[in-house]
Tab-separated table of C-alpha atoms in Angstrom:
chain	number	residue	atom	x	y	z
T	1	MET	CA	11.807	6.787	-22.013
T	2	ALA	CA	11.536	10.522	-20.107
T	3	LYS	CA	13.081	10.910	-16.618
T	4	ARG	CA	9.855	10.894	-13.832
T	5	THR	CA	9.149	11.866	-10.952
T	6	LEU	CA	7.896	8.815	-9.346
T	7	THR	CA	6.492	9.102	-5.689
T	8	ILE	CA	6.323	5.505	-4.125
T	9	ALA	CA	4.918	5.655	-0.006
T	10	LEU	CA	6.059	2.177	2.110
T	11	MET	CA	5.122	0.986	4.941
T	12	ASP	CA	5.956	-1.986	6.572
T	13	ALA	CA	8.882	-2.658	9.253
T	14	PRO	CA	11.870	-3.876	8.002
T	15	TYR	CA	12.573	-7.879	8.225
T	16	GLU	CA	9.103	-8.672	8.911
T	17	SER	CA	7.322	-8.096	5.296
T	18	ALA	CA	7.789	-9.565	1.871
T	19	ASN	CA	6.404	-6.687	0.564
T	20	LEU	CA	9.990	-4.388	1.138
T	21	THR	CA	11.301	-7.087	-1.138
T	22	THR	CA	9.432	-5.962	-3.717
T	23	ALA	CA	9.156	-3.031	-3.094
T	24	PHE	CA	13.648	-2.481	-3.384
T	25	ARG	CA	13.131	-3.950	-6.183
T	26	ILE	CA	11.057	-1.632	-7.777
T	27	LEU	CA	13.019	1.261	-6.440
T	28	ASP	CA	16.243	-0.240	-7.691
T	29	VAL	CA	14.450	0.233	-11.125
T	30	ALA	CA	13.637	2.791	-11.137
T	31	ALA	CA	16.588	4.281	-9.536
T	32	ARG	CA	18.247	2.440	-12.424
T	33	ARG	CA	16.196	4.762	-15.317
T	34	GLY	CA	17.736	7.123	-13.475
T	35	HIS	CA	14.312	8.939	-12.375
T	36	ASP	CA	14.304	10.669	-9.572
T	37	ILE	CA	12.221	9.006	-6.735
T	38	ASN	CA	10.410	10.354	-3.650
T	39	VAL	CA	9.972	7.759	-0.251
T	40	PHE	CA	7.810	8.293	2.469
T	41	ALA	CA	8.169	5.862	4.895
T	42	TYR	CA	5.387	5.335	7.240
T	43	GLU	CA	4.124	3.351	10.821
T	44	GLY	CA	6.710	0.556	10.594
T	45	ALA	CA	9.026	1.753	7.354
T	46	ALA	CA	9.805	4.348	9.234
T	47	ALA	CA	12.729	2.074	10.770
T	48	LEU	CA	14.196	1.430	7.196
T	49	ALA	CA	16.534	3.491	7.339
T	50	PHE	CA	17.289	3.366	10.667
T	51	ALA	CA	21.135	3.858	10.793
T	52	ARG	CA	22.136	1.976	14.468
T	53	GLN	CA	20.736	-1.549	12.397
T	54	ALA	CA	23.460	-3.945	12.911
T	55	ALA	CA	24.731	-6.948	10.428
T	56	HIS	CA	24.602	-10.938	12.332
T	57	PRO	CA	26.185	-13.306	11.927
T	58	ASN	CA	24.135	-16.698	11.471
T	59	PRO	CA	24.448	-19.882	14.018
T	60	VAL	CA	22.372	-22.339	11.878
T	61	HIS	CA	23.906	-21.257	8.647
T	62	GLY	CA	27.621	-21.791	10.785
T	63	LYS	CA	28.362	-18.044	9.104
T	64	ASN	CA	30.472	-15.719	10.474
T	65	LEU	CA	28.966	-11.896	10.067
T	66	ALA	CA	31.506	-12.400	7.166
T	67	GLU	CA	30.135	-14.751	5.147
T	68	GLU	CA	26.794	-14.154	6.368
T	69	ASN	CA	26.243	-10.675	4.905
T	70	HIS	CA	23.464	-9.505	6.301
T	71	PRO	CA	21.503	-7.395	4.890
T	72	THR	CA	20.330	-4.691	5.742
T	73	THR	CA	17.183	-2.620	5.392
T	74	LYS	CA	19.324	0.341	5.829
T	75	ASP	CA	22.399	-0.484	3.531
T	76	GLN	CA	19.702	-0.857	1.068
T	77	VAL	CA	18.490	2.837	2.126
T	78	ALA	CA	21.978	3.850	1.512
T	79	ALA	CA	22.486	2.197	-2.213
T	80	LEU	CA	19.391	3.307	-3.952
T	81	LEU	CA	20.275	6.660	-3.417
T	82	ALA	CA	24.096	6.075	-4.701
T	83	GLU	CA	22.288	4.195	-7.279
T	84	ALA	CA	20.542	7.115	-8.391
T	85	ALA	CA	23.028	9.812	-8.508
T	86	ARG	CA	25.227	6.937	-10.187
T	87	ASN	CA	22.356	7.568	-13.064
T	88	GLY	CA	20.803	11.175	-12.519
T	89	GLY	CA	18.215	10.832	-10.243
T	90	LYS	CA	17.827	11.939	-6.827
T	91	VAL	CA	15.932	10.028	-4.328
T	92	ASP	CA	14.447	12.407	-1.222
T	93	TRP	CA	13.888	9.701	1.355
T	94	VAL	CA	11.393	10.857	4.668
T	95	ASN	CA	10.707	9.264	7.356
T	96	CYS	CA	7.493	10.322	9.143
T	97	GLY	CA	8.679	12.267	12.162
T	98	MET	CA	6.299	10.942	15.072
T	99	CYS	CA	6.508	7.395	13.687
T	100	VAL	CA	10.198	8.087	13.972
T	101	ASP	CA	10.103	9.879	17.402
T	102	GLU	CA	7.342	6.549	18.820
T	103	ARG	CA	9.744	4.244	17.531
T	104	GLY	CA	12.981	5.840	18.748
T	105	VAL	CA	14.871	5.480	15.750
T	106	GLY	CA	15.686	8.961	14.850
T	107	GLU	CA	19.506	8.594	14.096
T	108	PHE	CA	18.771	7.926	10.327
T	109	VAL	CA	21.804	7.755	7.400
T	110	ASP	CA	22.752	10.378	5.193
T	111	GLY	CA	20.657	11.715	2.489
T	112	THR	CA	17.277	10.871	4.235
T	113	ARG	CA	15.289	13.228	6.269
T	114	ARG	CA	12.913	13.699	8.655
T	115	GLY	CA	9.475	14.885	7.379
T	116	SER	CA	5.288	14.623	8.145
T	117	PRO	CA	2.100	13.665	5.695
T	118	ALA	CA	2.448	17.166	4.303
T	119	ASP	CA	5.679	16.368	2.396
T	120	PHE	CA	3.811	13.382	1.404
T	121	GLN	CA	0.944	15.139	0.359
T	122	ALA	CA	3.459	17.751	-2.250
T	123	PHE	CA	4.615	14.473	-3.450
T	124	VAL	CA	1.575	12.851	-4.561
T	125	ASP	CA	0.704	16.452	-6.612
T	126	ALA	CA	4.376	16.998	-7.927
T	127	SER	CA	5.011	13.709	-8.722
T	128	ASP	CA	4.049	11.662	-12.313
T	129	ASN	CA	2.927	8.708	-10.616
T	130	THR	CA	2.431	7.220	-7.419
T	131	LEU	CA	2.305	3.915	-5.721
T	132	VAL	CA	1.314	2.719	-2.271
T	133	ILE	CA	2.802	-0.525	-1.087
T	134	PRO	CA	0.908	-0.445	2.664
T	135	THR	CA	0.389	-2.810	5.204
T	136	LYS	CA	-1.835	-5.345	6.983
C	1	MET	CA	-3.374	22.521	-7.119
C	2	ALA	CA	-3.936	19.215	-5.267
C	3	LYS	CA	-4.671	16.310	-7.079
C	4	LYS	CA	-8.085	14.300	-6.100
C	5	SER	CA	-7.303	11.733	-4.664
C	6	LEU	CA	-9.065	8.097	-3.337
C	7	ASN	CA	-8.162	6.640	-0.588
C	8	ILE	CA	-9.778	3.017	0.141
C	9	VAL	CA	-9.176	1.528	3.504
C	10	GLU	CA	-9.253	-1.667	4.257
C	11	SER	CA	-7.029	-3.091	6.525
C	12	ALA	CA	-9.165	-2.381	10.252
C	13	TYR	CA	-8.997	-2.139	13.927
C	14	ARG	CA	-4.962	-2.980	13.082
C	15	ALA	CA	-3.149	-0.677	15.668
C	16	VAL	CA	-5.290	1.372	16.334
C	17	ILE	CA	-5.486	1.143	20.676
C	18	GLU	CA	-2.044	1.437	19.890
C	19	GLU	CA	-1.964	4.754	18.057
C	20	GLN	CA	-5.601	5.674	18.969
C	21	ASP	CA	-6.579	6.023	15.612
C	22	ASP	CA	-6.542	4.450	12.045
C	23	THR	CA	-3.248	5.339	10.826
C	24	ILE	CA	-4.546	6.383	7.098
C	25	LEU	CA	-7.294	7.348	8.158
C	26	TRP	CA	-5.165	9.766	10.412
C	27	LEU	CA	-2.970	10.312	7.694
C	28	VAL	CA	-6.236	11.485	4.714
C	29	ALA	CA	-7.043	13.285	7.873
C	30	ALA	CA	-3.229	15.125	7.719
C	31	MET	CA	-2.927	15.266	4.123
C	32	GLN	CA	-6.369	17.650	3.679
C	33	ALA	CA	-5.160	19.925	6.058
C	34	ALA	CA	-1.776	19.677	4.354
C	35	GLY	CA	-3.222	21.635	1.194
C	36	GLY	CA	-5.009	17.454	-0.320
C	37	ASN	CA	-8.286	16.918	-2.277
C	38	HIS	CA	-9.024	13.242	-0.884
C	39	SER	CA	-12.224	11.152	-0.473
C	40	VAL	CA	-12.070	7.448	1.131
C	41	VAL	CA	-13.507	4.203	0.401
C	42	LEU	CA	-14.308	1.463	3.151
C	43	ARG	CA	-14.367	-1.389	2.339
C	44	GLY	CA	-13.548	-5.052	3.182
C	45	ASN	CA	-13.567	-4.688	7.022
C	46	ALA	CA	-13.574	-1.599	7.345
C	47	VAL	CA	-16.598	-0.399	6.938
C	48	ASN	CA	-17.281	-1.336	10.402
C	49	TYR	CA	-15.587	2.358	11.055
C	50	ALA	CA	-18.803	3.739	9.686
C	51	LEU	CA	-21.294	1.798	12.444
C	52	ALA	CA	-21.964	4.453	14.746
C	53	GLY	CA	-21.983	4.159	18.827
C	54	GLN	CA	-18.448	1.855	18.886
C	55	GLY	CA	-15.683	2.248	21.131
C	56	ALA	CA	-12.938	0.498	23.318
C	57	PRO	CA	-12.207	1.036	26.228
C	58	ALA	CA	-9.109	2.252	27.825
C	59	LEU	CA	-6.452	-0.313	27.973
C	60	THR	CA	-4.723	-0.440	30.855
C	61	VAL	CA	-1.711	-2.241	31.946
C	62	GLY	CA	-0.885	-2.468	35.872
C	63	GLU	CA	-1.252	0.752	37.345
C	64	TRP	CA	-0.355	3.055	33.582
C	65	GLN	CA	-3.742	4.140	32.095
C	66	GLN	CA	-5.211	4.947	28.950
C	67	THR	CA	-6.648	8.492	28.492
C	68	GLN	CA	-7.043	8.482	24.842
C	69	ALA	CA	-8.591	5.673	23.526
C	70	PRO	CA	-9.822	5.961	20.297
C	71	LYS	CA	-13.452	6.211	18.683
C	72	MET	CA	-13.565	5.950	14.696
C	73	ASP	CA	-17.342	6.885	14.625
C	74	ARG	CA	-16.423	9.650	15.450
C	75	ASP	CA	-13.292	10.011	13.120
C	76	VAL	CA	-15.369	8.598	10.348
C	77	ALA	CA	-17.713	11.904	10.762
C	78	ASP	CA	-14.597	13.938	11.439
C	79	LEU	CA	-13.420	13.465	7.933
C	80	ALA	CA	-16.567	13.667	6.518
C	81	ASP	CA	-18.547	16.770	8.627
C	82	ASN	CA	-15.552	18.741	9.453
C	83	ARG	CA	-13.011	17.754	6.847
C	84	ASN	CA	-14.612	18.206	3.159
C	85	VAL	CA	-13.573	14.329	2.659
C	86	ALA	CA	-15.832	12.771	1.148
C	87	VAL	CA	-16.271	9.723	3.006
C	88	TYR	CA	-17.923	6.771	0.925
C	89	VAL	CA	-18.699	3.173	2.311
C	90	VAL	CA	-19.089	-0.370	0.106
C	91	GLU	CA	-22.546	-1.684	0.554
C	92	GLU	CA	-21.998	-5.742	-0.330
C	93	ASP	CA	-18.753	-4.688	2.443
C	94	LEU	CA	-22.055	-3.989	5.004
C	95	GLY	CA	-24.211	-6.473	3.721
C	96	GLU	CA	-22.335	-9.266	4.192
C	97	ARG	CA	-21.283	-8.476	7.537
C	98	GLY	CA	-24.742	-7.832	8.446
C	99	ILE	CA	-25.064	-4.324	9.654
C	100	ALA	CA	-27.872	-2.126	7.934
C	101	VAL	CA	-27.262	1.308	6.086
C	102	ASP	CA	-29.414	3.062	9.661
C	103	GLN	CA	-26.620	1.718	11.680
C	104	LEU	CA	-23.941	4.182	9.718
C	105	VAL	CA	-22.900	7.371	11.445
C	106	PRO	CA	-24.392	10.642	8.849
C	107	ASN	CA	-23.206	11.798	6.078
C	108	VAL	CA	-20.906	9.118	4.414
C	109	ARG	CA	-22.004	7.637	0.889
C	110	LEU	CA	-22.549	4.415	0.084
C	111	VAL	CA	-21.147	2.722	-3.334
C	112	SER	CA	-21.795	-0.506	-4.713
C	113	ARG	CA	-18.820	-2.813	-6.100
C	114	ARG	CA	-19.758	-2.333	-9.260
C	115	ALA	CA	-19.841	1.678	-8.598
C	116	LEU	CA	-15.633	1.092	-8.159
C	117	PRO	CA	-14.480	2.087	-12.191
C	118	GLN	CA	-16.914	5.064	-12.317
C	119	LEU	CA	-15.350	6.410	-9.024
C	120	PHE	CA	-11.465	5.300	-10.335
C	121	ALA	CA	-12.457	7.406	-13.149
C	122	GLU	CA	-13.073	10.527	-11.072
C	123	HIS	CA	-9.521	10.733	-9.000
C	124	GLU	CA	-6.429	11.770	-10.723
C	125	VAL	CA	-4.861	9.333	-8.042
C	126	ILE	CA	-5.796	6.110	-6.502
C	127	CYS	CA	-3.704	4.916	-3.056
C	128	HIS	CA	-5.474	1.218	-1.935
C	129	TRP	CA	-4.388	1.465	1.466
B	1	MET	CA	-9.160	5.044	-21.506
B	2	ILE	CA	-7.200	4.807	-18.417
B	3	SER	CA	-4.793	1.524	-17.974
B	4	TYR	CA	-4.511	0.601	-14.629
B	5	LEU	CA	-1.993	-1.632	-13.355
B	6	LEU	CA	-3.229	-3.437	-10.252
B	7	ILE	CA	-0.400	-5.662	-8.071
B	8	GLU	CA	-1.478	-8.340	-6.320
B	9	SER	CA	0.849	-10.047	-3.625
B	10	ARG	CA	-1.579	-12.289	-1.825
B	11	ASP	CA	-2.865	-15.667	-2.795
B	12	PRO	CA	-6.433	-17.144	-2.497
B	13	PHE	CA	-4.885	-20.256	-0.819
B	14	GLU	CA	-4.710	-17.596	2.320
B	15	SER	CA	-6.718	-14.515	2.068
B	16	ASN	CA	-9.958	-14.516	0.936
B	17	ASP	CA	-9.664	-10.996	-0.090
B	18	VAL	CA	-8.332	-11.583	-3.623
B	19	PRO	CA	-11.584	-12.843	-5.227
B	20	TYR	CA	-12.567	-9.334	-4.115
B	21	TYR	CA	-9.445	-7.821	-6.550
B	22	TYR	CA	-9.878	-9.889	-9.479
B	23	GLU	CA	-13.499	-8.819	-9.719
B	24	LEU	CA	-12.124	-5.619	-9.252
B	25	ALA	CA	-9.354	-5.874	-12.173
B	26	LYS	CA	-12.039	-7.601	-14.846
B	27	ALA	CA	-14.984	-4.424	-13.704
B	28	LEU	CA	-12.347	-2.040	-15.109
B	29	ARG	CA	-11.774	-3.724	-17.592
B	30	GLU	CA	-15.744	-4.087	-18.475
B	31	ALA	CA	-15.726	-0.230	-17.576
B	32	GLY	CA	-13.481	-0.218	-21.259
B	33	ASN	CA	-10.285	0.248	-18.548
B	34	GLU	CA	-6.757	-1.437	-19.430
B	35	VAL	CA	-5.724	-3.690	-17.058
B	36	THR	CA	-2.651	-5.685	-16.354
B	37	LEU	CA	-3.022	-7.698	-13.438
B	38	PHE	CA	0.708	-8.120	-11.713
B	39	LEU	CA	1.628	-11.078	-9.617
B	40	VAL	CA	4.115	-10.611	-6.617
B	41	GLN	CA	5.125	-12.722	-4.106
B	42	ASN	CA	2.214	-15.390	-2.284
B	43	GLY	CA	0.200	-13.720	-5.707
B	44	VAL	CA	1.960	-15.704	-7.511
B	45	LEU	CA	1.486	-19.258	-6.238
B	46	ALA	CA	-2.346	-19.451	-7.903
B	47	ALA	CA	-0.823	-19.528	-10.953
B	48	ARG	CA	0.998	-22.944	-11.623
B	49	PRO	CA	-1.978	-24.757	-13.090
B	50	SER	CA	-4.612	-25.694	-10.021
B	51	ALA	CA	-8.081	-24.616	-9.011
B	52	PRO	CA	-7.936	-21.552	-8.173
B	53	ALA	CA	-6.081	-20.587	-11.523
B	54	ALA	CA	-9.356	-20.750	-13.398
B	55	ALA	CA	-9.943	-17.747	-12.077
B	56	LEU	CA	-6.755	-16.327	-13.112
B	57	SER	CA	-7.311	-17.621	-17.216
B	58	ALA	CA	-10.777	-16.452	-16.855
B	59	LEU	CA	-10.129	-13.160	-16.375
B	60	GLY	CA	-7.243	-13.481	-19.078
B	61	GLN	CA	-10.592	-14.307	-21.233
B	62	SER	CA	-11.902	-10.855	-20.797
B	63	GLY	CA	-9.145	-8.668	-22.283
B	64	VAL	CA	-6.828	-8.606	-18.353
B	65	LYS	CA	-2.959	-8.976	-18.854
B	66	VAL	CA	-1.836	-11.216	-15.847
B	67	LEU	CA	1.553	-11.591	-15.449
B	68	ALA	CA	3.769	-12.955	-12.559
B	69	ASP	CA	6.643	-11.370	-11.239
B	70	GLU	CA	9.581	-13.721	-13.120
B	71	PHE	CA	11.669	-13.531	-8.649
B	72	SER	CA	8.482	-14.441	-7.117
B	73	LEU	CA	7.577	-17.632	-9.287
B	74	ARG	CA	11.829	-18.393	-9.118
B	75	GLU	CA	11.508	-17.991	-5.491
B	76	ARG	CA	8.664	-20.976	-5.357
B	77	GLY	CA	10.556	-22.694	-7.803
B	78	ILE	CA	7.303	-22.729	-9.927
B	79	ALA	CA	8.205	-23.208	-13.688
B	80	ARG	CA	5.544	-24.235	-15.294
B	81	LEU	CA	1.854	-21.365	-15.456
B	82	ALA	CA	-1.428	-21.293	-16.153
B	83	GLU	CA	-3.257	-20.667	-19.565
B	84	GLY	CA	-3.314	-17.499	-19.855
B	85	ILE	CA	-0.101	-15.841	-17.401
B	86	ALA	CA	2.540	-14.644	-18.834
B	87	ALA	CA	6.042	-14.132	-16.466
B	88	ALA	CA	7.243	-10.991	-16.378
B	89	ALA	CA	10.104	-8.882	-15.279
B	90	ILE	CA	9.708	-6.159	-11.987
B	91	ASP	CA	10.334	-4.583	-14.431
B	92	VAL	CA	6.887	-4.188	-15.947
B	93	VAL	CA	6.101	-2.197	-12.825
B	94	VAL	CA	8.035	1.055	-13.315
B	95	ASP	CA	7.099	0.828	-17.460
B	96	HIS	CA	3.875	1.207	-16.329
B	97	LEU	CA	4.455	3.585	-13.824
B	98	GLU	CA	5.583	6.408	-15.712
B	99	ALA	CA	3.312	5.471	-18.687
B	100	GLY	CA	1.044	7.169	-16.303
B	101	SER	CA	-0.865	3.585	-15.150
B	102	ARG	CA	-2.783	4.539	-11.709
B	103	THR	CA	-0.938	1.525	-9.986
B	104	LEU	CA	-2.562	-0.571	-6.955
B	105	TRP	CA	-1.144	-3.073	-4.735
B	106	HIS	CA	-3.255	-5.423	-2.946
């Protein structure tokens, strides 16, 4: 399959919805196939790449920090960017600026950036396909 | 050239007091201002956004008081009247909720569920929010 | 003919809006389009042989391709699917995005 440019809009906040699990699985497949990927992280999703997320142990399961290996979305974002690069693709991950400000999550992992609805409009117009994954 | 995009909005009154708007209708307005070519379908509970004469009182918490409480009928009318965004309302969803057509803000258009495939076909991008 | 991928993440036990999406799939098919309904997350709870699955089997008979996400099925211990529903990898979503299918999420 020829290289494609795909845009995905995300809205859910980290650690609250199965939607993000599915979203990262879709993004992972697209990255492994070497596609260029645009992500517009809107509303709660603007915190997905927040660099100050911290993993935690799990006292209920009796696991310390290392044993629990708690998944953080910031690590998944970074892994997605790396996977795309390994396969000749690139990820333009835009965090909605207003959403970032109201949540105080303005420190992003490297390779992601602040943006606006105009970026999403440009993504849609320049992409081969767009998928919106809304929140409820 | 902007792609003709259809935005289906169904979730209603989620965070509208906090955000002082519906975040998807706001996004559509912002994207339209950025050169987009958007239409909106209000379905499910979101058909209530087109009901004229609504608006929550301003929120107060202690001595803090909101000054820009949202009015969703105003925002729907703004899209249709001022931003060149066609706003469709699913008529069966209105009827199920006891909302009469003459209660709606002007310039919204009715669409039946069975006509949605045709409306989809008239757009290049379908965003089901 | 337009190709549509409709992703259903909700289930009819919790959400009474699911029939709308099944009906949308049927209406798009009846309008002459190619339609795939892909169940994910709790959407796959309707894929077991059960009363709600009858609606999915009927969709299959109307020409809608009904798929259920393997990951979501395994997560929920669902091994047996109702008639007309097939398990599929998440890759099917990217397949459709690549091919230009209009891809919707509910």
